[in-house]
Structures are given as C-alpha cells and as structure tokens.
Amino acid sequence: MSVAGDPDRETLVRALEDERRRELRRLVSRLVVLAVMVVAVFGVFFAGADTVEDRLVILAMALIVGGVPAWMIGRGGPNRWRRHVAEMLYPALAQEAGFTDYAYRGPGLAFDGFREMDLVPAYHSGTRTHLLAGTFSGVRLQAAEVELRRGREGRGRVFTGLAVRARLSGDPGVSVRVGPDGGRIVGAVREAVRAPASGLALVSHAGLRGAGLEVRADNAVLASRLLDAGLAEALKALRPFGAVRAAVVDDVCLVTIETEAAFFPEPAVRRPVPGDHSRAVAARLSALAELGRRLGEALASGPARQG
C-alpha cells in the first residue's frame, strides 16, 4: 500500500529509514574504533618484532582479537536473538490469536511492511518495532510490543508491555505515540485533538510522572459519559493482563498494558513468564481481540462513562 498523501505514514517511513541509516553509521563507527584500537595496540608490538615469524604471530593475534568482536558487532549481538524470536514466533502467535492481518519483516526491511499495511504506529525505537493488526467486528485493532525503561533512557529497570489502539471505520486524525513515564506506557498526541461536535479534547501528560493518559471535556456530563459499560467491562477483563488505562475520544480507543514479566525469557535482563511462553502471549492477544469486539458493541451503543 502506498503512503502517498498520508503524512503520518510518510513520516513513519522516513523515521524508519533514518533509523536504519543511523544504525548503519553506528555499526561503521564501532568497527572503525575497534580497528584503530587493534592497530594501536598491536602496531607497537609489530614494529618492535625482530623476525618475520614474530610479526606473523603478532598479525595472527591481532586478527583474532579484532576479528571476533568485529564479527559479533556485524551480526548484531543480542539483538539477533530478538529478531529470531520475532521472525519465527510472532506469525504463529498472530495466527493462534485469530489476527486476520499480520506482517513482520526484519529491521532492515521494517519500513516496507508499514508501506503495505494500514497501520497506525504505536511505538518505534530501534529494532523493537513488532506490530500486530487485526479486524474484529468492524474494529481495527493494532498492538505493538514495547520496551520501556524506568527513569532516563538507558538506565533503570526494563519493562515490556503492549500498546493497543482500536478504531472503527472512521479515523478522526488522532496521532498517538507511546513513550515511557516512570515505567508506565502513556499516550501522547502531537497537539490536543478537539472534536467540535462533542467538545472533547484528548490531551497528554507525558513527562509528568505517573499522570498517564487523560481525556478532558468542556462539559462535565460529557466527560462522565465518555465510556460506556462495555469498555469498563473490557478494561476489567484485561486487568489480569496488566491493563492500566483505557480512554475513548469519538471512535478511537487507546489501551495501555504493562508488565514486569517479559513475554520471552532473556537471562540477566528480564524475568520470564512462567510456563508456556507461546501460550502466554497468545492468551494476551486473544484478550485484546475480545477487547476489540466489546469496543465495537460499546461504541455503537453510544457514550456512557469512563471505565
């Protein structure tokens, strides 16, 4: 699917292409620094060697010492394991959970997948761009696995969670991004989006610790009737899976789910989900499918109160 005329997806494509170029520059710079270090260290010994045999031995040692880390850098190190999981396991999970539309391509071709799919990005950071999409009872549901860090980037505890966005056939143009806020996934919009007919505005408090996502209205009655019982029940059903917030503006719903337990085990980084990891993930995705169904019923029956 072409992204021509769609500024949101065009922006995403450019962002992904820029990220790939930055990753390539980082790779080249690491290899250059490694080469300079190896030459600097072994060059001294090489220049001081008295015989050809000694120089050959030093050269062989330099190739081994520099070649192994260079090979690891080129292969992607720990990220390769994550890519293998995504490429092998995600399609199977999507099928088991009943998703009707799914695409994942390796980080080098990630932007191609976005060009072809009608996806609204939930989160993007480096190679952690694993998106699932499905249609349930007329509700388009999108979910992205995200990795968050408590506190500043690169520090603190690592969390893994899901950011979910559901909408009906129309889209009022709400552009949502997801970012870390004290270990919690929070919604943010580039600007406050106001729906003239209802007087509702979706605003973000990203950056204020623990604030989360908030919906405001000019009319207190409209605010109290924003979400109906169906959404409240759906959120309640998802709380065991870590759901922390749900909000609706017009026909758009954003649900955030967080958990300290990862979907997959990774030694020394995250605590694994007990039991069968594949079934644990599939159960969460199935719960999201049920959420989509309930959202369709709730939004079709009219507004009520927030869950």
PDB file of C-alpha atoms in Angstrom:
ATOM      1  CA  MET A   1       0.000   0.000   0.000  1.00  0.00           C
ATOM      2  CA  SER A   2       1.359   3.357  -0.991  1.00  0.00           C
ATOM      3  CA  VAL A   3       1.875   6.042   1.609  1.00  0.00           C
ATOM      4  CA  ALA A   4       1.490   8.911  -0.862  1.00  0.00           C
ATOM      5  CA  GLY A   5      -0.749  11.613   0.575  1.00  0.00           C
ATOM      6  CA  ASP A   6      -0.677  10.151   4.090  1.00  0.00           C
ATOM      7  CA  PRO A   7       1.601  12.404   6.157  1.00  0.00           C
ATOM      8  CA  ASP A   8       1.505  10.182   9.245  1.00  0.00           C
ATOM      9  CA  ARG A   9       2.709   7.049   7.428  1.00  0.00           C
ATOM     10  CA  GLU A  10       5.124   9.063   5.289  1.00  0.00           C
ATOM     11  CA  THR A  11       6.627  10.427   8.497  1.00  0.00           C
ATOM     12  CA  LEU A  12       6.887   6.905   9.905  1.00  0.00           C
ATOM     13  CA  VAL A  13       8.591   5.607   6.770  1.00  0.00           C
ATOM     14  CA  ARG A  14      11.114   8.433   6.875  1.00  0.00           C
ATOM     15  CA  ALA A  15      11.703   7.802  10.574  1.00  0.00           C
ATOM     16  CA  LEU A  16      12.359   4.106   9.971  1.00  0.00           C
ATOM     17  CA  GLU A  17      14.661   4.817   7.030  1.00  0.00           C
ATOM     18  CA  ASP A  18      16.550   7.388   9.105  1.00  0.00           C
ATOM     19  CA  GLU A  19      16.825   4.856  11.920  1.00  0.00           C
ATOM     20  CA  ARG A  20      18.302   2.280   9.549  1.00  0.00           C
ATOM     21  CA  ARG A  21      20.856   4.807   8.298  1.00  0.00           C
ATOM     22  CA  ARG A  22      21.750   5.765  11.866  1.00  0.00           C
ATOM     23  CA  GLU A  23      22.180   2.100  12.758  1.00  0.00           C
ATOM     24  CA  LEU A  24      24.497   1.648   9.771  1.00  0.00           C
ATOM     25  CA  ARG A  25      26.549   4.670  10.817  1.00  0.00           C
ATOM     26  CA  ARG A  26      26.776   3.317  14.363  1.00  0.00           C
ATOM     27  CA  LEU A  27      27.941  -0.042  13.017  1.00  0.00           C
ATOM     28  CA  VAL A  28      30.630   1.555  10.839  1.00  0.00           C
ATOM     29  CA  SER A  29      31.828   3.808  13.650  1.00  0.00           C
ATOM     30  CA  ARG A  30      32.136   0.851  16.038  1.00  0.00           C
ATOM     31  CA  LEU A  31      34.146  -1.118  13.511  1.00  0.00           C
ATOM     32  CA  VAL A  32      36.415   1.878  12.854  1.00  0.00           C
ATOM     33  CA  VAL A  33      37.036   2.422  16.565  1.00  0.00           C
ATOM     34  CA  LEU A  34      37.758  -1.281  17.010  1.00  0.00           C
ATOM     35  CA  ALA A  35      40.200  -1.269  14.087  1.00  0.00           C
ATOM     36  CA  VAL A  36      42.020   1.796  15.438  1.00  0.00           C
ATOM     37  CA  MET A  37      42.352   0.210  18.876  1.00  0.00           C
ATOM     38  CA  VAL A  38      43.692  -3.060  17.459  1.00  0.00           C
ATOM     39  CA  VAL A  39      46.186  -1.265  15.216  1.00  0.00           C
ATOM     40  CA  ALA A  40      47.309   0.991  18.060  1.00  0.00           C
ATOM     41  CA  VAL A  41      47.895  -1.893  20.461  1.00  0.00           C
ATOM     42  CA  PHE A  42      49.406  -4.474  18.148  1.00  0.00           C
ATOM     43  CA  GLY A  43      51.204  -1.944  15.958  1.00  0.00           C
ATOM     44  CA  VAL A  44      53.673  -1.283  18.750  1.00  0.00           C
ATOM     45  CA  PHE A  45      54.499  -4.966  19.088  1.00  0.00           C
ATOM     46  CA  PHE A  46      54.587  -5.411  15.317  1.00  0.00           C
ATOM     47  CA  ALA A  47      57.096  -2.575  14.884  1.00  0.00           C
ATOM     48  CA  GLY A  48      59.312  -3.983  17.635  1.00  0.00           C
ATOM     49  CA  ALA A  49      59.367  -7.533  16.300  1.00  0.00           C
ATOM     50  CA  ASP A  50      62.789  -8.753  15.182  1.00  0.00           C
ATOM     51  CA  THR A  51      61.853 -11.597  12.843  1.00  0.00           C
ATOM     52  CA  VAL A  52      59.267 -12.301  10.181  1.00  0.00           C
ATOM     53  CA  GLU A  53      57.932 -15.191  12.230  1.00  0.00           C
ATOM     54  CA  ASP A  54      57.294 -12.897  15.217  1.00  0.00           C
ATOM     55  CA  ARG A  55      55.472 -10.414  13.036  1.00  0.00           C
ATOM     56  CA  LEU A  56      53.298 -13.161  11.558  1.00  0.00           C
ATOM     57  CA  VAL A  57      52.376 -14.351  15.052  1.00  0.00           C
ATOM     58  CA  ILE A  58      51.502 -10.792  16.131  1.00  0.00           C
ATOM     59  CA  LEU A  59      49.462 -10.285  12.972  1.00  0.00           C
ATOM     60  CA  ALA A  60      47.543 -13.515  13.589  1.00  0.00           C
ATOM     61  CA  MET A  61      46.824 -12.487  17.185  1.00  0.00           C
ATOM     62  CA  ALA A  62      45.604  -9.084  16.003  1.00  0.00           C
ATOM     63  CA  LEU A  63      43.258 -10.706  13.503  1.00  0.00           C
ATOM     64  CA  ILE A  64      41.831 -12.995  16.177  1.00  0.00           C
ATOM     65  CA  VAL A  65      41.488 -10.306  18.864  1.00  0.00           C
ATOM     66  CA  GLY A  66      39.937  -7.836  16.443  1.00  0.00           C
ATOM     67  CA  GLY A  67      38.036 -10.273  14.256  1.00  0.00           C
ATOM     68  CA  VAL A  68      35.887 -11.881  16.943  1.00  0.00           C
ATOM     69  CA  PRO A  69      34.349  -8.636  18.278  1.00  0.00           C
ATOM     70  CA  ALA A  70      34.047  -7.326  14.711  1.00  0.00           C
ATOM     71  CA  TRP A  71      32.076 -10.447  13.763  1.00  0.00           C
ATOM     72  CA  MET A  72      29.820 -10.020  16.832  1.00  0.00           C
ATOM     73  CA  ILE A  73      29.208  -6.351  16.002  1.00  0.00           C
ATOM     74  CA  GLY A  74      28.357  -7.230  12.425  1.00  0.00           C
ATOM     75  CA  ARG A  75      25.974  -9.993  13.454  1.00  0.00           C
ATOM     76  CA  GLY A  76      24.072  -7.677  15.779  1.00  0.00           C
ATOM     77  CA  GLY A  77      24.958  -9.357  19.073  1.00  0.00           C
ATOM     78  CA  PRO A  78      21.983  -9.870  21.427  1.00  0.00           C
ATOM     79  CA  ASN A  79      19.581  -8.158  19.014  1.00  0.00           C
ATOM     80  CA  ARG A  80      19.904 -11.098  16.638  1.00  0.00           C
ATOM     81  CA  TRP A  81      18.190 -13.333  19.200  1.00  0.00           C
ATOM     82  CA  ARG A  82      15.292 -10.898  19.450  1.00  0.00           C
ATOM     83  CA  ARG A  83      14.946 -10.748  15.682  1.00  0.00           C
ATOM     84  CA  HIS A  84      14.915 -14.545  15.502  1.00  0.00           C
ATOM     85  CA  VAL A  85      12.081 -14.679  18.048  1.00  0.00           C
ATOM     86  CA  ALA A  86      10.095 -12.056  16.158  1.00  0.00           C
ATOM     87  CA  GLU A  87      10.571 -13.668  12.765  1.00  0.00           C
ATOM     88  CA  MET A  88       9.823 -17.222  13.900  1.00  0.00           C
ATOM     89  CA  LEU A  89       7.292 -16.902  16.713  1.00  0.00           C
ATOM     90  CA  TYR A  90       5.204 -13.793  16.082  1.00  0.00           C
ATOM     91  CA  PRO A  91       3.425 -15.119  12.953  1.00  0.00           C
ATOM     92  CA  ALA A  92       2.443 -18.303  14.783  1.00  0.00           C
ATOM     93  CA  LEU A  93       1.138 -16.323  17.748  1.00  0.00           C
ATOM     94  CA  ALA A  94      -0.818 -13.997  15.498  1.00  0.00           C
ATOM     95  CA  GLN A  95      -2.489 -16.956  13.790  1.00  0.00           C
ATOM     96  CA  GLU A  96      -3.330 -18.640  17.091  1.00  0.00           C
ATOM     97  CA  ALA A  97      -4.811 -15.421  18.472  1.00  0.00           C
ATOM     98  CA  GLY A  98      -7.031 -15.021  15.408  1.00  0.00           C
ATOM     99  CA  PHE A  99      -5.466 -11.943  13.857  1.00  0.00           C
ATOM    100  CA  THR A 100      -6.591 -11.554  10.269  1.00  0.00           C
ATOM    101  CA  ASP A 101      -3.720  -9.348   9.152  1.00  0.00           C
ATOM    102  CA  TYR A 102      -0.109  -9.665  10.213  1.00  0.00           C
ATOM    103  CA  ALA A 103       3.249  -8.663   8.798  1.00  0.00           C
ATOM    104  CA  TYR A 104       6.706  -8.612  10.304  1.00  0.00           C
ATOM    105  CA  ARG A 105       9.926  -8.152   8.409  1.00  0.00           C
ATOM    106  CA  GLY A 106      13.446  -7.888   9.725  1.00  0.00           C
ATOM    107  CA  PRO A 107      14.706  -4.496  10.940  1.00  0.00           C
ATOM    108  CA  GLY A 108      16.393  -3.864   7.597  1.00  0.00           C
ATOM    109  CA  LEU A 109      13.039  -4.080   5.780  1.00  0.00           C
ATOM    110  CA  ALA A 110      10.688  -2.921   8.514  1.00  0.00           C
ATOM    111  CA  PHE A 111       9.591   0.200   6.654  1.00  0.00           C
ATOM    112  CA  ASP A 112       8.407  -1.932   3.697  1.00  0.00           C
ATOM    113  CA  GLY A 113       5.920  -3.645   5.970  1.00  0.00           C
ATOM    114  CA  PHE A 114       4.499  -0.305   7.089  1.00  0.00           C
ATOM    115  CA  ARG A 115       4.110   0.817   3.495  1.00  0.00           C
ATOM    116  CA  GLU A 116       1.945  -2.211   2.746  1.00  0.00           C
ATOM    117  CA  MET A 117      -0.176  -2.279   5.906  1.00  0.00           C
ATOM    118  CA  ASP A 118      -2.851   0.084   7.119  1.00  0.00           C
ATOM    119  CA  LEU A 119      -1.165   0.557  10.489  1.00  0.00           C
ATOM    120  CA  VAL A 120      -1.016   3.483  12.859  1.00  0.00           C
ATOM    121  CA  PRO A 121       2.334   3.351  14.676  1.00  0.00           C
ATOM    122  CA  ALA A 122       2.071   2.771  18.404  1.00  0.00           C
ATOM    123  CA  TYR A 123       5.757   2.767  19.236  1.00  0.00           C
ATOM    124  CA  HIS A 124       9.073   2.742  17.428  1.00  0.00           C
ATOM    125  CA  SER A 125      12.549   2.565  18.922  1.00  0.00           C
ATOM    126  CA  GLY A 126      15.373   0.957  17.014  1.00  0.00           C
ATOM    127  CA  THR A 127      14.632  -2.641  16.106  1.00  0.00           C
ATOM    128  CA  ARG A 128      11.786  -3.070  18.620  1.00  0.00           C
ATOM    129  CA  THR A 129       9.025  -2.419  16.090  1.00  0.00           C
ATOM    130  CA  HIS A 130       6.811  -5.508  16.231  1.00  0.00           C
ATOM    131  CA  LEU A 131       3.253  -4.622  15.223  1.00  0.00           C
ATOM    132  CA  LEU A 132       0.169  -6.795  15.067  1.00  0.00           C
ATOM    133  CA  ALA A 133      -3.095  -5.763  13.428  1.00  0.00           C
ATOM    134  CA  GLY A 134      -6.473  -7.396  13.148  1.00  0.00           C
ATOM    135  CA  THR A 135     -10.109  -6.585  12.420  1.00  0.00           C
ATOM    136  CA  PHE A 136     -12.742  -7.762  14.889  1.00  0.00           C
ATOM    137  CA  SER A 137     -16.455  -6.952  14.439  1.00  0.00           C
ATOM    138  CA  GLY A 138     -15.591  -3.890  12.387  1.00  0.00           C
ATOM    139  CA  VAL A 139     -12.985  -2.671  14.876  1.00  0.00           C
ATOM    140  CA  ARG A 140      -9.455  -2.224  13.625  1.00  0.00           C
ATOM    141  CA  LEU A 141      -7.120  -3.277  16.441  1.00  0.00           C
ATOM    142  CA  GLN A 142      -3.388  -2.616  16.473  1.00  0.00           C
ATOM    143  CA  ALA A 143      -0.923  -3.788  19.109  1.00  0.00           C
ATOM    144  CA  ALA A 144       2.794  -3.197  19.466  1.00  0.00           C
ATOM    145  CA  GLU A 145       5.261  -4.813  21.817  1.00  0.00           C
ATOM    146  CA  VAL A 146       7.247  -2.080  23.515  1.00  0.00           C
ATOM    147  CA  GLU A 147      10.307  -1.933  25.710  1.00  0.00           C
ATOM    148  CA  LEU A 148      10.422   0.781  28.367  1.00  0.00           C
ATOM    149  CA  ARG A 149      12.989   1.861  30.888  1.00  0.00           C
ATOM    150  CA  ARG A 150      12.226   3.396  34.265  1.00  0.00           C
ATOM    151  CA  GLY A 151      13.849   6.800  34.536  1.00  0.00           C
ATOM    152  CA  ARG A 152      16.196   8.143  31.927  1.00  0.00           C
ATOM    153  CA  GLU A 153      16.857   6.304  28.697  1.00  0.00           C
ATOM    154  CA  GLY A 154      19.412   3.550  29.134  1.00  0.00           C
ATOM    155  CA  ARG A 155      19.080   3.424  32.898  1.00  0.00           C
ATOM    156  CA  GLY A 156      16.954   1.652  35.438  1.00  0.00           C
ATOM    157  CA  ARG A 157      14.637  -1.288  35.239  1.00  0.00           C
ATOM    158  CA  VAL A 158      13.410  -2.729  31.956  1.00  0.00           C
ATOM    159  CA  PHE A 159       9.696  -3.267  31.379  1.00  0.00           C
ATOM    160  CA  THR A 160       7.920  -4.916  28.498  1.00  0.00           C
ATOM    161  CA  GLY A 161       4.322  -4.276  27.577  1.00  0.00           C
ATOM    162  CA  LEU A 162       1.702  -3.761  24.895  1.00  0.00           C
ATOM    163  CA  ALA A 163       0.340  -0.551  23.479  1.00  0.00           C
ATOM    164  CA  VAL A 164      -3.025  -1.027  21.819  1.00  0.00           C
ATOM    165  CA  ARG A 165      -5.063   1.236  19.567  1.00  0.00           C
ATOM    166  CA  ALA A 166      -8.559   0.408  18.350  1.00  0.00           C
ATOM    167  CA  ARG A 167     -10.807   2.360  15.986  1.00  0.00           C
ATOM    168  CA  LEU A 168     -13.938   1.929  13.912  1.00  0.00           C
ATOM    169  CA  SER A 169     -14.205   2.569  10.180  1.00  0.00           C
ATOM    170  CA  GLY A 170     -13.506   6.300  10.554  1.00  0.00           C
ATOM    171  CA  ASP A 171     -10.407   7.924  11.976  1.00  0.00           C
ATOM    172  CA  PRO A 172     -10.652  11.479  13.375  1.00  0.00           C
ATOM    173  CA  GLY A 173      -6.949  12.001  12.815  1.00  0.00           C
ATOM    174  CA  VAL A 174      -5.695  11.396  16.330  1.00  0.00           C
ATOM    175  CA  SER A 175      -1.965  10.754  16.030  1.00  0.00           C
ATOM    176  CA  VAL A 176      -0.768   8.746  19.007  1.00  0.00           C
ATOM    177  CA  ARG A 177       2.725   7.913  20.100  1.00  0.00           C
ATOM    178  CA  VAL A 178       3.758   5.949  23.178  1.00  0.00           C
ATOM    179  CA  GLY A 179       6.644   6.674  25.488  1.00  0.00           C
ATOM    180  CA  PRO A 180       7.991   5.779  28.932  1.00  0.00           C
ATOM    181  CA  ASP A 181       6.788   7.575  32.014  1.00  0.00           C
ATOM    182  CA  GLY A 182       8.156   6.051  35.178  1.00  0.00           C
ATOM    183  CA  GLY A 183       7.819   2.541  33.759  1.00  0.00           C
ATOM    184  CA  ARG A 184       4.258   3.184  32.568  1.00  0.00           C
ATOM    185  CA  ILE A 185       3.118   3.430  28.981  1.00  0.00           C
ATOM    186  CA  VAL A 186       1.390   6.753  28.415  1.00  0.00           C
ATOM    187  CA  GLY A 187      -0.324   8.173  25.380  1.00  0.00           C
ATOM    188  CA  ALA A 188       0.744  11.434  23.809  1.00  0.00           C
ATOM    189  CA  VAL A 189      -0.587  13.441  20.889  1.00  0.00           C
ATOM    190  CA  ARG A 190       1.340  15.978  18.852  1.00  0.00           C
ATOM    191  CA  GLU A 191      -1.363  18.501  19.671  1.00  0.00           C
ATOM    192  CA  ALA A 192      -4.642  18.487  21.554  1.00  0.00           C
ATOM    193  CA  VAL A 193      -7.257  16.973  19.269  1.00  0.00           C
ATOM    194  CA  ARG A 194     -10.685  18.542  19.714  1.00  0.00           C
ATOM    195  CA  ALA A 195     -13.903  17.034  18.432  1.00  0.00           C
ATOM    196  CA  PRO A 196     -16.158  20.054  17.719  1.00  0.00           C
ATOM    197  CA  ALA A 197     -19.406  18.095  17.886  1.00  0.00           C
ATOM    198  CA  SER A 198     -18.776  16.739  21.373  1.00  0.00           C
ATOM    199  CA  GLY A 199     -16.451  19.355  22.814  1.00  0.00           C
ATOM    200  CA  LEU A 200     -13.984  16.648  23.819  1.00  0.00           C
ATOM    201  CA  ALA A 201     -10.231  17.027  23.661  1.00  0.00           C
ATOM    202  CA  LEU A 202      -7.594  14.318  24.044  1.00  0.00           C
ATOM    203  CA  VAL A 203      -4.634  15.705  25.971  1.00  0.00           C
ATOM    204  CA  SER A 204      -1.415  14.147  27.185  1.00  0.00           C
ATOM    205  CA  HIS A 205       0.542  14.481  30.377  1.00  0.00           C
ATOM    206  CA  ALA A 206       3.577  12.597  29.119  1.00  0.00           C
ATOM    207  CA  GLY A 207       6.512  13.903  31.113  1.00  0.00           C
ATOM    208  CA  LEU A 208       4.559  14.235  34.347  1.00  0.00           C
ATOM    209  CA  ARG A 209       5.442  11.148  36.347  1.00  0.00           C
ATOM    210  CA  GLY A 210       2.509   8.848  36.902  1.00  0.00           C
ATOM    211  CA  ALA A 211      -0.038  11.068  35.123  1.00  0.00           C
ATOM    212  CA  GLY A 212      -0.903   8.680  32.309  1.00  0.00           C
ATOM    213  CA  LEU A 213      -3.493   9.395  29.632  1.00  0.00           C
ATOM    214  CA  GLU A 214      -6.352  11.783  30.321  1.00  0.00           C
ATOM    215  CA  VAL A 215      -9.486  12.851  28.484  1.00  0.00           C
ATOM    216  CA  ARG A 216     -10.951  16.303  29.163  1.00  0.00           C
ATOM    217  CA  ALA A 217     -14.273  17.818  28.150  1.00  0.00           C
ATOM    218  CA  ASP A 218     -15.819  21.264  28.309  1.00  0.00           C
ATOM    219  CA  ASN A 219     -18.972  19.675  29.686  1.00  0.00           C
ATOM    220  CA  ALA A 220     -18.695  17.638  32.890  1.00  0.00           C
ATOM    221  CA  VAL A 221     -21.667  15.481  31.862  1.00  0.00           C
ATOM    222  CA  LEU A 222     -19.973  14.573  28.590  1.00  0.00           C
ATOM    223  CA  ALA A 223     -16.810  13.701  30.489  1.00  0.00           C
ATOM    224  CA  SER A 224     -18.687  11.400  32.877  1.00  0.00           C
ATOM    225  CA  ARG A 225     -20.470   9.673  29.964  1.00  0.00           C
ATOM    226  CA  LEU A 226     -17.356   9.265  27.826  1.00  0.00           C
ATOM    227  CA  LEU A 227     -17.027   5.487  28.101  1.00  0.00           C
ATOM    228  CA  ASP A 228     -19.854   3.024  28.494  1.00  0.00           C
ATOM    229  CA  ALA A 229     -20.224  -0.179  30.446  1.00  0.00           C
ATOM    230  CA  GLY A 230     -18.831  -2.308  27.634  1.00  0.00           C
ATOM    231  CA  LEU A 231     -15.480  -0.535  27.756  1.00  0.00           C
ATOM    232  CA  ALA A 232     -15.434  -0.743  31.541  1.00  0.00           C
ATOM    233  CA  GLU A 233     -16.006  -4.489  31.367  1.00  0.00           C
ATOM    234  CA  ALA A 234     -13.321  -4.895  28.722  1.00  0.00           C
ATOM    235  CA  LEU A 235     -10.811  -2.993  30.819  1.00  0.00           C
ATOM    236  CA  LYS A 236     -11.749  -5.044  33.867  1.00  0.00           C
ATOM    237  CA  ALA A 237     -11.255  -8.252  31.893  1.00  0.00           C
ATOM    238  CA  LEU A 238      -7.791  -7.094  30.818  1.00  0.00           C
ATOM    239  CA  ARG A 239      -6.572  -6.023  34.256  1.00  0.00           C
ATOM    240  CA  PRO A 240      -5.157  -9.510  34.982  1.00  0.00           C
ATOM    241  CA  PHE A 241      -3.014  -8.985  31.883  1.00  0.00           C
ATOM    242  CA  GLY A 242      -1.676  -5.697  33.268  1.00  0.00           C
ATOM    243  CA  ALA A 243      -4.102  -3.176  31.748  1.00  0.00           C
ATOM    244  CA  VAL A 244      -3.657   0.171  33.484  1.00  0.00           C
ATOM    245  CA  ARG A 245      -5.699   2.709  31.488  1.00  0.00           C
ATOM    246  CA  ALA A 246      -8.341   2.974  28.778  1.00  0.00           C
ATOM    247  CA  ALA A 247      -9.850   6.070  27.203  1.00  0.00           C
ATOM    248  CA  VAL A 248     -12.008   6.896  24.188  1.00  0.00           C
ATOM    249  CA  VAL A 249     -12.383  10.013  22.070  1.00  0.00           C
ATOM    250  CA  ASP A 250     -15.076   9.677  19.402  1.00  0.00           C
ATOM    251  CA  ASP A 251     -14.318   6.306  17.770  1.00  0.00           C
ATOM    252  CA  VAL A 252     -10.719   5.962  18.982  1.00  0.00           C
ATOM    253  CA  CYS A 253      -9.670   3.940  21.999  1.00  0.00           C
ATOM    254  CA  LEU A 254      -6.184   3.668  23.465  1.00  0.00           C
ATOM    255  CA  VAL A 255      -5.478   0.916  25.978  1.00  0.00           C
ATOM    256  CA  THR A 256      -2.116   0.544  27.689  1.00  0.00           C
ATOM    257  CA  ILE A 257      -0.839  -2.664  29.225  1.00  0.00           C
ATOM    258  CA  GLU A 258       2.369  -3.015  31.189  1.00  0.00           C
ATOM    259  CA  THR A 259       4.099  -5.902  32.928  1.00  0.00           C
ATOM    260  CA  GLU A 260       7.413  -6.580  34.598  1.00  0.00           C
ATOM    261  CA  ALA A 261       7.340 -10.125  33.263  1.00  0.00           C
ATOM    262  CA  ALA A 262       8.572 -10.415  29.706  1.00  0.00           C
ATOM    263  CA  PHE A 263       6.825 -12.408  27.019  1.00  0.00           C
ATOM    264  CA  PHE A 264      10.004 -14.393  26.419  1.00  0.00           C
ATOM    265  CA  PRO A 265      12.901 -15.305  28.736  1.00  0.00           C
ATOM    266  CA  GLU A 266      16.165 -13.452  28.370  1.00  0.00           C
ATOM    267  CA  PRO A 267      18.800 -14.265  31.025  1.00  0.00           C
ATOM    268  CA  ALA A 268      20.043 -11.382  33.178  1.00  0.00           C
ATOM    269  CA  VAL A 269      17.653  -8.938  31.510  1.00  0.00           C
ATOM    270  CA  ARG A 270      14.071  -9.922  32.284  1.00  0.00           C
ATOM    271  CA  ARG A 271      12.120 -12.348  34.401  1.00  0.00           C
ATOM    272  CA  PRO A 272      10.426 -14.914  32.112  1.00  0.00           C
ATOM    273  CA  VAL A 273       6.715 -15.607  32.089  1.00  0.00           C
ATOM    274  CA  PRO A 274       6.100 -18.871  33.983  1.00  0.00           C
ATOM    275  CA  GLY A 275       5.009 -21.834  31.927  1.00  0.00           C
ATOM    276  CA  ASP A 276       4.489 -21.966  28.191  1.00  0.00           C
ATOM    277  CA  HIS A 277       5.599 -18.593  26.816  1.00  0.00           C
ATOM    278  CA  SER A 278       3.885 -19.039  23.458  1.00  0.00           C
ATOM    279  CA  ARG A 279       0.534 -19.705  25.084  1.00  0.00           C
ATOM    280  CA  ALA A 280       1.032 -16.802  27.494  1.00  0.00           C
ATOM    281  CA  VAL A 281       1.448 -14.372  24.612  1.00  0.00           C
ATOM    282  CA  ALA A 282      -1.398 -15.902  22.627  1.00  0.00           C
ATOM    283  CA  ALA A 283      -3.686 -15.556  25.654  1.00  0.00           C
ATOM    284  CA  ARG A 284      -2.896 -11.853  25.878  1.00  0.00           C
ATOM    285  CA  LEU A 285      -3.528 -11.322  22.188  1.00  0.00           C
ATOM    286  CA  SER A 286      -6.794 -13.243  22.420  1.00  0.00           C
ATOM    287  CA  ALA A 287      -7.840 -10.958  25.261  1.00  0.00           C
ATOM    288  CA  LEU A 288      -7.092  -7.990  23.019  1.00  0.00           C
ATOM    289  CA  ALA A 289      -9.305  -9.496  20.328  1.00  0.00           C
ATOM    290  CA  GLU A 290     -12.112  -9.739  22.864  1.00  0.00           C
ATOM    291  CA  LEU A 291     -11.478  -6.111  23.774  1.00  0.00           C
ATOM    292  CA  GLY A 292     -11.926  -5.162  20.129  1.00  0.00           C
ATOM    293  CA  ARG A 293     -15.265  -6.952  19.978  1.00  0.00           C
ATOM    294  CA  ARG A 294     -16.520  -5.245  23.126  1.00  0.00           C
ATOM    295  CA  LEU A 295     -15.332  -1.882  21.902  1.00  0.00           C
ATOM    296  CA  GLY A 296     -17.379  -2.301  18.742  1.00  0.00           C
ATOM    297  CA  GLU A 297     -20.508  -3.028  20.763  1.00  0.00           C
ATOM    298  CA  ALA A 298     -19.820  -0.250  23.267  1.00  0.00           C
ATOM    299  CA  LEU A 299     -19.063   2.477  20.761  1.00  0.00           C
ATOM    300  CA  ALA A 300     -22.034   1.511  18.584  1.00  0.00           C
ATOM    301  CA  SER A 301     -24.447   1.825  21.525  1.00  0.00           C
ATOM    302  CA  GLY A 302     -23.427   5.388  22.405  1.00  0.00           C
ATOM    303  CA  PRO A 303     -21.338   7.108  25.082  1.00  0.00           C
ATOM    304  CA  ALA A 304     -21.511   6.483  28.798  1.00  0.00           C
ATOM    305  CA  ARG A 305     -18.880   6.819  31.462  1.00  0.00           C
ATOM    306  CA  GLN A 306     -15.137   6.173  31.696  1.00  0.00           C
ATOM    307  CA  GLY A 307     -14.019   2.733  32.852  1.00  0.00           C
TER     308      GLY A 307
END
